Amino acid sequence: MKALSRVFTCLLVVIGGVAPGVRSGADAGGRGDPWLRHTIDRSGNGADGVRLGDANGDGLPDVVTGWEESGVVNICLNPGPEKVRGVWPSVAVGQVRSVEDAVFVDLDADGALDVVSACEGETRRVYVHWAPKDRSRYLDPMAWEALAIPESMDRMQWMYVAPAQVDGARGIDLVAGGKNRGAEIGWFEAPQDARDLPAWKWHPVSGAGWVMSLLPRDMDGDGDVDVVVSDRKGRMRGCRWLENPGKAVAASGKWMNHDIGGRDVEVMFMTLDDLSQDGIPDAVAAAKPQKLDVFLRKGGTGNAWERFSIPFPEGAGSAKAVASGDIDLDGKLDLAFSCEHAGGRSGVMWLSYAQAVTDSVWTGHEISGLEGAKFDLVQLLDLDGDGDLDVLTCEETENLGVFWYENPLRKSEP
């Protein structure tokens, strides 16, 4: 019956016009043709984010996604370059309502990647989805167990989770944050036995308005993990980083706040990369309504930043997420961005500069065309093994699902 159901699903995908290799729209304003779109999962409603990890140990990046409207967390296993353009093998690892984020982490250090999910709405919980120890059952939904961390229950609407070793003790900890009333940024301290979920302890380190990104990084070079934040709402909105006071006292709650910038705008997802190629990571945030704010880091302390903005090309939606990588293989970092409110507009594009990263105008290039309305996180990676970076993302409201756009660069070479 399951095999028949999978065949029927594939037939629906083909009949619905979203079979692998779909190209949507036309050359928009001289920005080039849209890239081919390959759908890897369309099993639910409201795909909300794409996070990566090697779930089955084959060296290939797999994908975990929370389907917010369906209330399901799904893993898609990368089948390799030869089959990557088709629907990927997948498993539903838990039924959790209002899921906003999901991330891979081997929380109990048993060699099998688990998943942690964050739920908003009325659910207001952080769940651990325990993977089966028997790797042959990884795609068996009955072999997974989803349980909430008691300290997370009804504390806030959870928006984002990031695994990190915060205090240098025991196993991996979990940095997390939420939105709206009672929102905080903090971390769950791992107990001696990670499977003892009532023993996980929450340590708040900052208030928050509406957390978008939490990026664990050592920002001051002192050997412990700090947390870089983009927060779109409230009195602390903007981009900043929270300084870990030291592994021995990380649970004290006294984490110093360091502004990066963007207090005057509504920042969305952000990324860190060495855009200026000076050996120090810079920060880039998608900022509403339609721009990227770049913060070039000056020096190693993380306390001095130079800001400039890159406006979106005409015909794009409103800012959602950004990722960096050398998309055209010219040795310079480019920026790919995604949009929401993109109905009848371009929802995914990439930008390149001509002379310097501080150019006031970057050249816009098409990726998605005019399909889709609300895109999310963007991941740049070579999925088809041809040596250039493809674009992986998802779309929530027109139900395009989880998919990747194939970079045409290598195919256009003689």
Coordinates of C-alpha atoms in Angstrom, one line a residue:
M1 CA 0.0 0.0 0.0
K2 CA 2.8 2.4 0.9
A3 CA 4.6 1.7 -2.5
L4 CA 1.3 2.4 -4.3
S5 CA 0.8 5.6 -2.4
R6 CA 4.3 6.8 -3.4
V7 CA 3.6 6.0 -7.1
F8 CA 0.3 7.9 -6.9
T9 CA 2.0 10.9 -5.3
C10 CA 4.6 11.0 -8.0
L11 CA 1.8 10.9 -10.7
L12 CA 0.1 13.9 -9.0
V13 CA 3.4 15.8 -9.0
V14 CA 3.9 15.2 -12.8
I15 CA 0.2 16.0 -13.6
G16 CA 0.4 19.2 -11.5
G17 CA 3.2 20.6 -13.5
V18 CA 6.0 20.5 -10.9
A19 CA 8.0 17.5 -12.1
P20 CA 11.8 17.9 -11.9
G21 CA 13.1 20.4 -14.4
V22 CA 10.3 23.0 -14.3
R23 CA 11.2 26.4 -15.6
S24 CA 8.9 29.2 -14.7
G25 CA 8.5 32.7 -16.1
A26 CA 10.7 34.6 -18.6
D27 CA 13.6 36.9 -18.8
A28 CA 12.7 39.6 -16.3
G29 CA 14.2 43.0 -17.2
G30 CA 17.3 41.6 -18.8
R31 CA 18.2 39.5 -15.7
G32 CA 18.4 36.2 -17.6
D33 CA 16.1 33.2 -17.7
P34 CA 14.9 31.5 -14.5
W35 CA 16.9 28.4 -13.5
L36 CA 15.4 24.9 -13.7
R37 CA 13.5 24.0 -10.5
H38 CA 13.7 20.4 -9.2
T39 CA 11.1 19.5 -6.5
I40 CA 12.5 17.1 -3.9
D41 CA 9.5 17.0 -1.5
R42 CA 5.9 18.2 -1.8
S43 CA 4.3 15.9 0.7
G44 CA 2.7 18.5 3.0
N45 CA 1.6 22.1 3.3
G46 CA 3.6 25.2 4.4
A47 CA 7.2 24.1 4.0
D48 CA 9.0 26.5 6.4
G49 CA 12.8 26.4 6.2
V50 CA 15.6 24.1 5.0
R51 CA 18.5 23.0 7.2
L52 CA 21.3 20.6 6.3
G53 CA 23.1 17.6 7.7
D54 CA 24.5 14.3 6.7
A55 CA 21.7 12.1 8.2
N56 CA 22.8 8.7 6.9
G57 CA 26.6 9.2 6.9
D58 CA 27.0 8.9 3.1
G59 CA 28.8 12.3 2.8
L60 CA 25.9 14.0 1.0
P61 CA 23.9 16.9 2.5
D62 CA 20.4 15.9 3.5
V63 CA 17.5 18.3 4.3
V64 CA 15.2 18.7 7.3
T65 CA 12.1 20.9 7.0
G66 CA 9.2 21.8 9.2
W67 CA 5.8 21.8 7.4
E68 CA 4.0 24.4 9.5
E69 CA 0.4 24.0 8.1
S70 CA 0.6 20.2 8.1
G71 CA 2.3 20.0 11.5
V72 CA 5.0 17.5 10.3
V73 CA 8.8 17.5 10.4
N74 CA 10.3 15.8 7.3
I75 CA 13.8 14.6 6.5
C76 CA 14.7 14.2 2.8
L77 CA 17.8 12.0 2.1
N78 CA 20.0 13.1 -0.8
P79 CA 20.0 10.3 -3.4
G80 CA 23.3 11.4 -5.0
P81 CA 24.0 13.4 -8.2
E82 CA 22.5 10.9 -10.6
K83 CA 19.0 11.0 -8.9
V84 CA 19.1 14.4 -7.3
R85 CA 16.7 15.9 -9.8
G86 CA 13.8 13.6 -8.7
V87 CA 11.8 13.3 -5.6
W88 CA 14.1 12.3 -2.7
P89 CA 13.5 9.5 -0.2
S90 CA 11.9 11.0 2.9
V91 CA 10.5 10.3 6.3
A92 CA 8.1 12.1 8.7
V93 CA 9.9 12.1 12.0
G94 CA 7.2 13.7 14.1
Q95 CA 3.7 15.2 14.1
V96 CA 4.1 18.6 15.9
R97 CA 1.7 21.5 15.4
S98 CA 2.9 25.0 14.4
V99 CA 6.4 23.9 13.7
E100 CA 8.6 26.9 12.7
D101 CA 12.1 25.5 12.6
A102 CA 13.9 22.1 12.5
V103 CA 17.6 21.3 12.7
F104 CA 19.8 18.2 12.7
V105 CA 21.9 17.3 15.7
D106 CA 23.1 14.0 17.3
L107 CA 21.9 15.1 20.7
D108 CA 22.7 11.8 22.5
A109 CA 26.0 11.1 20.7
D110 CA 24.9 7.7 19.5
G111 CA 26.0 8.2 15.9
A112 CA 22.5 8.8 14.5
L113 CA 21.4 12.3 13.7
D114 CA 18.3 13.4 15.7
V115 CA 16.2 16.4 14.9
V116 CA 15.2 19.3 17.2
S117 CA 12.1 21.4 16.2
A118 CA 10.7 24.7 17.5
C119 CA 7.0 25.4 17.6
E120 CA 5.2 28.7 17.8
G121 CA 1.4 29.4 17.9
E122 CA -0.4 27.7 20.8
T123 CA 2.0 24.8 20.8
R124 CA 5.0 26.7 22.3
R125 CA 7.4 23.8 22.7
V126 CA 10.8 22.6 21.6
Y127 CA 10.7 19.0 20.6
V128 CA 13.5 16.4 20.3
H129 CA 12.9 13.8 17.5
W130 CA 15.0 10.8 18.6
A131 CA 16.4 8.9 15.6
P132 CA 16.5 5.1 15.6
K133 CA 19.8 3.6 16.6
D134 CA 19.4 1.0 13.8
R135 CA 20.4 3.0 10.7
S136 CA 18.5 0.6 8.5
R137 CA 15.2 2.0 10.1
Y138 CA 16.1 5.7 9.5
L139 CA 13.3 6.0 6.9
D140 CA 10.8 4.2 9.1
P141 CA 8.5 6.8 10.7
M142 CA 7.5 4.3 13.4
A143 CA 11.1 4.1 14.6
W144 CA 11.2 7.8 15.6
E145 CA 10.0 9.3 18.9
A146 CA 9.1 12.9 19.4
L147 CA 9.2 14.3 22.9
A148 CA 9.0 17.9 24.2
I149 CA 11.7 19.4 26.5
P150 CA 9.7 20.2 29.6
E151 CA 11.5 23.5 30.3
S152 CA 10.4 24.7 26.9
M153 CA 6.7 24.2 27.4
D154 CA 4.5 27.3 27.2
R155 CA 7.5 29.5 27.8
M156 CA 7.2 31.4 24.5
Q157 CA 6.5 31.0 20.8
W158 CA 9.7 29.3 19.7
M159 CA 11.2 30.4 16.4
Y160 CA 14.7 29.1 15.9
V161 CA 17.1 26.5 17.4
A162 CA 20.9 26.1 16.9
P163 CA 23.0 23.3 18.4
A164 CA 26.2 24.6 20.1
Q165 CA 28.7 23.6 22.8
V166 CA 28.0 26.6 25.1
D167 CA 29.6 25.6 28.4
G168 CA 32.2 23.1 27.4
A169 CA 30.6 20.4 29.5
R170 CA 28.8 17.2 28.8
G171 CA 27.0 17.1 25.4
I172 CA 25.8 19.6 22.8
D173 CA 23.6 22.4 24.1
L174 CA 20.8 24.1 22.3
V175 CA 20.6 27.9 21.7
A176 CA 17.1 29.0 21.0
G177 CA 14.9 32.1 20.8
G178 CA 11.3 33.1 20.2
K179 CA 8.9 35.9 19.4
N180 CA 6.2 38.2 20.8
R181 CA 5.1 38.1 24.4
G182 CA 7.7 36.8 26.8
A183 CA 10.3 36.2 24.0
E184 CA 13.8 35.5 25.0
I185 CA 17.1 34.3 23.7
G186 CA 18.9 31.7 25.7
W187 CA 20.2 28.2 25.8
F188 CA 19.2 24.8 27.0
E189 CA 22.0 23.2 29.1
A190 CA 22.6 19.6 28.2
P191 CA 22.5 17.2 31.2
Q192 CA 24.8 14.2 31.7
D193 CA 22.2 12.0 30.0
A194 CA 20.8 13.8 27.0
R195 CA 17.8 11.5 26.9
D196 CA 16.7 12.7 30.3
L197 CA 14.7 15.6 28.9
P198 CA 13.3 16.9 32.2
A199 CA 17.0 17.5 33.2
W200 CA 17.6 20.0 30.4
K201 CA 17.8 23.5 32.0
W202 CA 16.9 26.8 30.3
H203 CA 19.2 29.8 30.7
P204 CA 17.9 33.1 29.3
V205 CA 20.6 35.6 28.2
S206 CA 18.6 38.4 26.5
G207 CA 15.1 39.7 25.8
A208 CA 13.9 39.5 22.2
G209 CA 11.1 40.7 19.9
W210 CA 11.0 38.3 17.0
V211 CA 14.1 36.2 16.5
M212 CA 15.0 35.3 12.9
S213 CA 18.6 34.0 13.1
L214 CA 20.8 32.6 15.8
L215 CA 24.3 31.8 14.6
P216 CA 26.7 30.3 17.2
R217 CA 30.2 31.8 16.5
D218 CA 33.3 32.7 18.5
M219 CA 33.1 36.4 17.7
D220 CA 35.9 37.7 20.1
G221 CA 38.4 34.9 19.6
D222 CA 38.4 33.8 23.2
G223 CA 37.6 30.1 22.5
D224 CA 34.0 30.0 23.5
V225 CA 30.8 30.2 21.5
D226 CA 29.0 33.5 21.3
V227 CA 25.6 34.0 19.5
V228 CA 25.0 36.3 16.6
V229 CA 21.3 37.4 16.3
S230 CA 19.0 39.0 13.8
D231 CA 15.8 40.2 15.6
R232 CA 13.1 41.9 13.5
K233 CA 10.9 43.5 16.2
G234 CA 11.1 45.2 19.6
R235 CA 13.5 47.6 21.3
M236 CA 16.5 45.4 20.6
R237 CA 15.7 44.8 16.9
G238 CA 18.6 44.7 14.4
C239 CA 21.7 42.6 14.2
R240 CA 23.9 42.0 17.3
W241 CA 26.0 39.4 19.1
L242 CA 25.8 38.2 22.6
E243 CA 29.1 37.6 24.3
N244 CA 29.5 34.3 26.2
P245 CA 31.1 35.3 29.5
G246 CA 33.1 32.1 29.6
K247 CA 32.4 28.4 29.7
A248 CA 32.7 28.2 33.5
V249 CA 30.1 31.0 34.0
A250 CA 28.0 30.7 30.8
A251 CA 24.9 29.9 32.9
S252 CA 25.1 33.1 34.9
G253 CA 22.8 34.9 32.5
K254 CA 25.2 37.9 32.2
W255 CA 25.9 37.9 28.5
M256 CA 27.0 41.3 27.1
N257 CA 25.2 42.7 24.0
H258 CA 27.3 44.1 21.1
D259 CA 25.5 45.9 18.4
I260 CA 26.3 45.2 14.7
G261 CA 23.7 47.5 13.2
G262 CA 20.3 47.7 11.6
R263 CA 18.3 49.0 14.6
D264 CA 16.5 51.4 12.2
V265 CA 15.1 48.6 9.9
E266 CA 13.3 45.3 10.1
V267 CA 16.0 42.7 9.6
M268 CA 15.1 39.2 8.6
F269 CA 17.5 36.2 8.2
M270 CA 21.2 36.9 8.1
T271 CA 24.4 35.2 7.3
L272 CA 28.1 35.5 8.2
D273 CA 30.9 35.3 5.6
D274 CA 34.1 37.1 4.6
L275 CA 32.7 39.3 1.9
S276 CA 35.6 41.8 2.0
Q277 CA 38.1 38.9 1.8
D278 CA 40.2 40.3 4.7
G279 CA 40.2 37.1 6.8
I280 CA 37.4 38.4 9.1
P281 CA 33.8 37.3 8.7
D282 CA 31.3 40.1 7.9
A283 CA 27.5 40.1 8.3
V284 CA 24.8 40.4 5.8
A285 CA 21.1 40.7 6.6
A286 CA 18.0 40.7 4.4
A287 CA 16.1 43.9 5.5
K288 CA 12.6 45.1 4.7
P289 CA 11.3 46.3 2.5
Q290 CA 13.7 45.4 -0.3
K291 CA 17.4 45.5 0.4
L292 CA 20.4 43.7 1.9
D293 CA 22.3 45.4 4.7
V294 CA 26.0 44.6 4.7
F295 CA 28.1 45.1 7.8
L296 CA 31.8 44.9 7.1
R297 CA 33.7 44.0 10.3
K298 CA 36.6 46.2 11.3
G299 CA 39.2 44.4 13.4
G300 CA 38.9 41.3 15.5
T301 CA 36.9 42.5 18.5
G302 CA 33.5 42.5 16.8
N303 CA 32.8 46.0 18.1
A304 CA 33.3 48.0 14.9
W305 CA 31.3 47.6 11.7
E306 CA 31.0 49.6 8.5
R307 CA 27.5 49.4 7.0
F308 CA 26.2 49.8 3.5
S309 CA 23.1 48.7 1.7
I310 CA 22.4 46.9 -1.6
P311 CA 18.9 47.6 -3.0
F312 CA 17.0 44.8 -4.6
P313 CA 16.5 44.9 -8.4
E314 CA 13.1 46.1 -9.6
G315 CA 10.5 43.4 -9.7
A316 CA 11.6 41.5 -6.6
G317 CA 9.5 40.6 -3.6
S318 CA 10.2 41.8 0.0
A319 CA 13.3 40.7 1.8
K320 CA 13.4 37.3 3.6
A321 CA 16.8 35.5 3.6
V322 CA 20.3 35.7 2.2
A323 CA 23.2 33.4 1.5
S324 CA 26.7 33.9 0.2
G325 CA 28.9 32.0 -2.3
D326 CA 30.8 32.2 -5.6
I327 CA 27.8 31.5 -7.9
D328 CA 29.5 32.5 -11.2
L329 CA 32.9 31.0 -10.2
D330 CA 34.8 34.3 -10.8
G331 CA 36.6 34.2 -7.5
K332 CA 34.3 36.8 -5.8
L333 CA 31.5 36.1 -3.3
D334 CA 28.0 36.7 -4.6
L335 CA 24.8 37.0 -2.7
A336 CA 21.6 35.0 -3.2
F337 CA 18.4 36.2 -1.6
S338 CA 14.8 35.0 -1.2
C339 CA 11.6 37.0 -0.7
E340 CA 8.1 36.8 0.6
H341 CA 5.2 38.8 -0.8
A342 CA 6.5 37.8 -4.2
G343 CA 3.3 37.0 -5.9
G344 CA 3.8 38.1 -9.6
R345 CA 7.4 39.1 -8.7
S346 CA 10.7 37.3 -8.5
G347 CA 11.1 35.5 -5.2
V348 CA 14.7 34.2 -5.5
M349 CA 17.6 36.1 -7.2
W350 CA 21.3 36.5 -7.0
L351 CA 23.6 39.6 -7.0
S352 CA 27.1 40.2 -8.2
Y353 CA 29.5 43.2 -7.9
A354 CA 31.8 44.5 -10.6
Q355 CA 34.6 46.4 -8.9
A356 CA 34.4 46.2 -5.1
V357 CA 32.1 44.7 -2.5
T358 CA 31.1 48.2 -1.5
D359 CA 29.7 49.0 -5.0
S360 CA 26.5 51.0 -4.5
V361 CA 24.6 48.9 -7.0
W362 CA 25.1 45.2 -7.6
T363 CA 23.9 43.4 -10.7
G364 CA 20.7 41.3 -10.3
H365 CA 20.3 37.9 -11.9
E366 CA 17.2 35.8 -12.1
I367 CA 16.7 32.4 -10.3
S368 CA 13.1 31.7 -9.6
G369 CA 11.1 33.7 -12.2
L370 CA 7.6 34.7 -11.2
E371 CA 6.5 31.5 -9.5
G372 CA 6.0 31.3 -5.7
A373 CA 5.1 33.9 -3.1
K374 CA 6.7 33.2 0.3
F375 CA 10.2 31.7 0.2
D376 CA 12.4 31.0 3.2
L377 CA 16.0 30.1 4.1
V378 CA 18.4 29.8 1.2
Q379 CA 21.2 27.2 1.0
L380 CA 24.0 27.3 -1.6
L381 CA 25.6 24.0 -2.4
D382 CA 26.6 21.8 -5.4
L383 CA 23.8 19.2 -5.5
D384 CA 24.4 17.8 -9.0
G385 CA 28.1 17.5 -8.7
D386 CA 29.0 19.7 -11.6
G387 CA 31.2 22.1 -9.7
D388 CA 29.0 25.1 -9.4
L389 CA 26.6 26.2 -6.6
D390 CA 22.9 25.4 -6.8
V391 CA 20.2 27.0 -4.7
L392 CA 18.1 25.0 -2.2
T393 CA 15.0 26.6 -0.6
C394 CA 11.3 26.1 0.0
E395 CA 8.1 27.9 -0.6
E396 CA 5.2 28.1 2.0
T397 CA 2.0 29.6 0.6
E398 CA 1.7 28.4 -3.0
N399 CA 2.8 25.0 -1.8
L400 CA 5.8 24.5 -4.1
G401 CA 7.3 22.5 -1.3
V402 CA 11.1 21.9 -1.0
F403 CA 13.2 22.2 -4.1
W404 CA 16.4 23.3 -5.6
Y405 CA 17.3 25.5 -8.6
E406 CA 20.0 24.2 -10.9
N407 CA 22.8 26.6 -11.6
P408 CA 23.1 26.8 -15.5
L409 CA 26.7 27.9 -15.5
R410 CA 28.4 24.6 -16.2
K411 CA 25.8 23.7 -18.8
S412 CA 26.3 26.9 -20.7
E413 CA 30.1 26.4 -21.0
P414 CA 31.3 25.1 -24.4

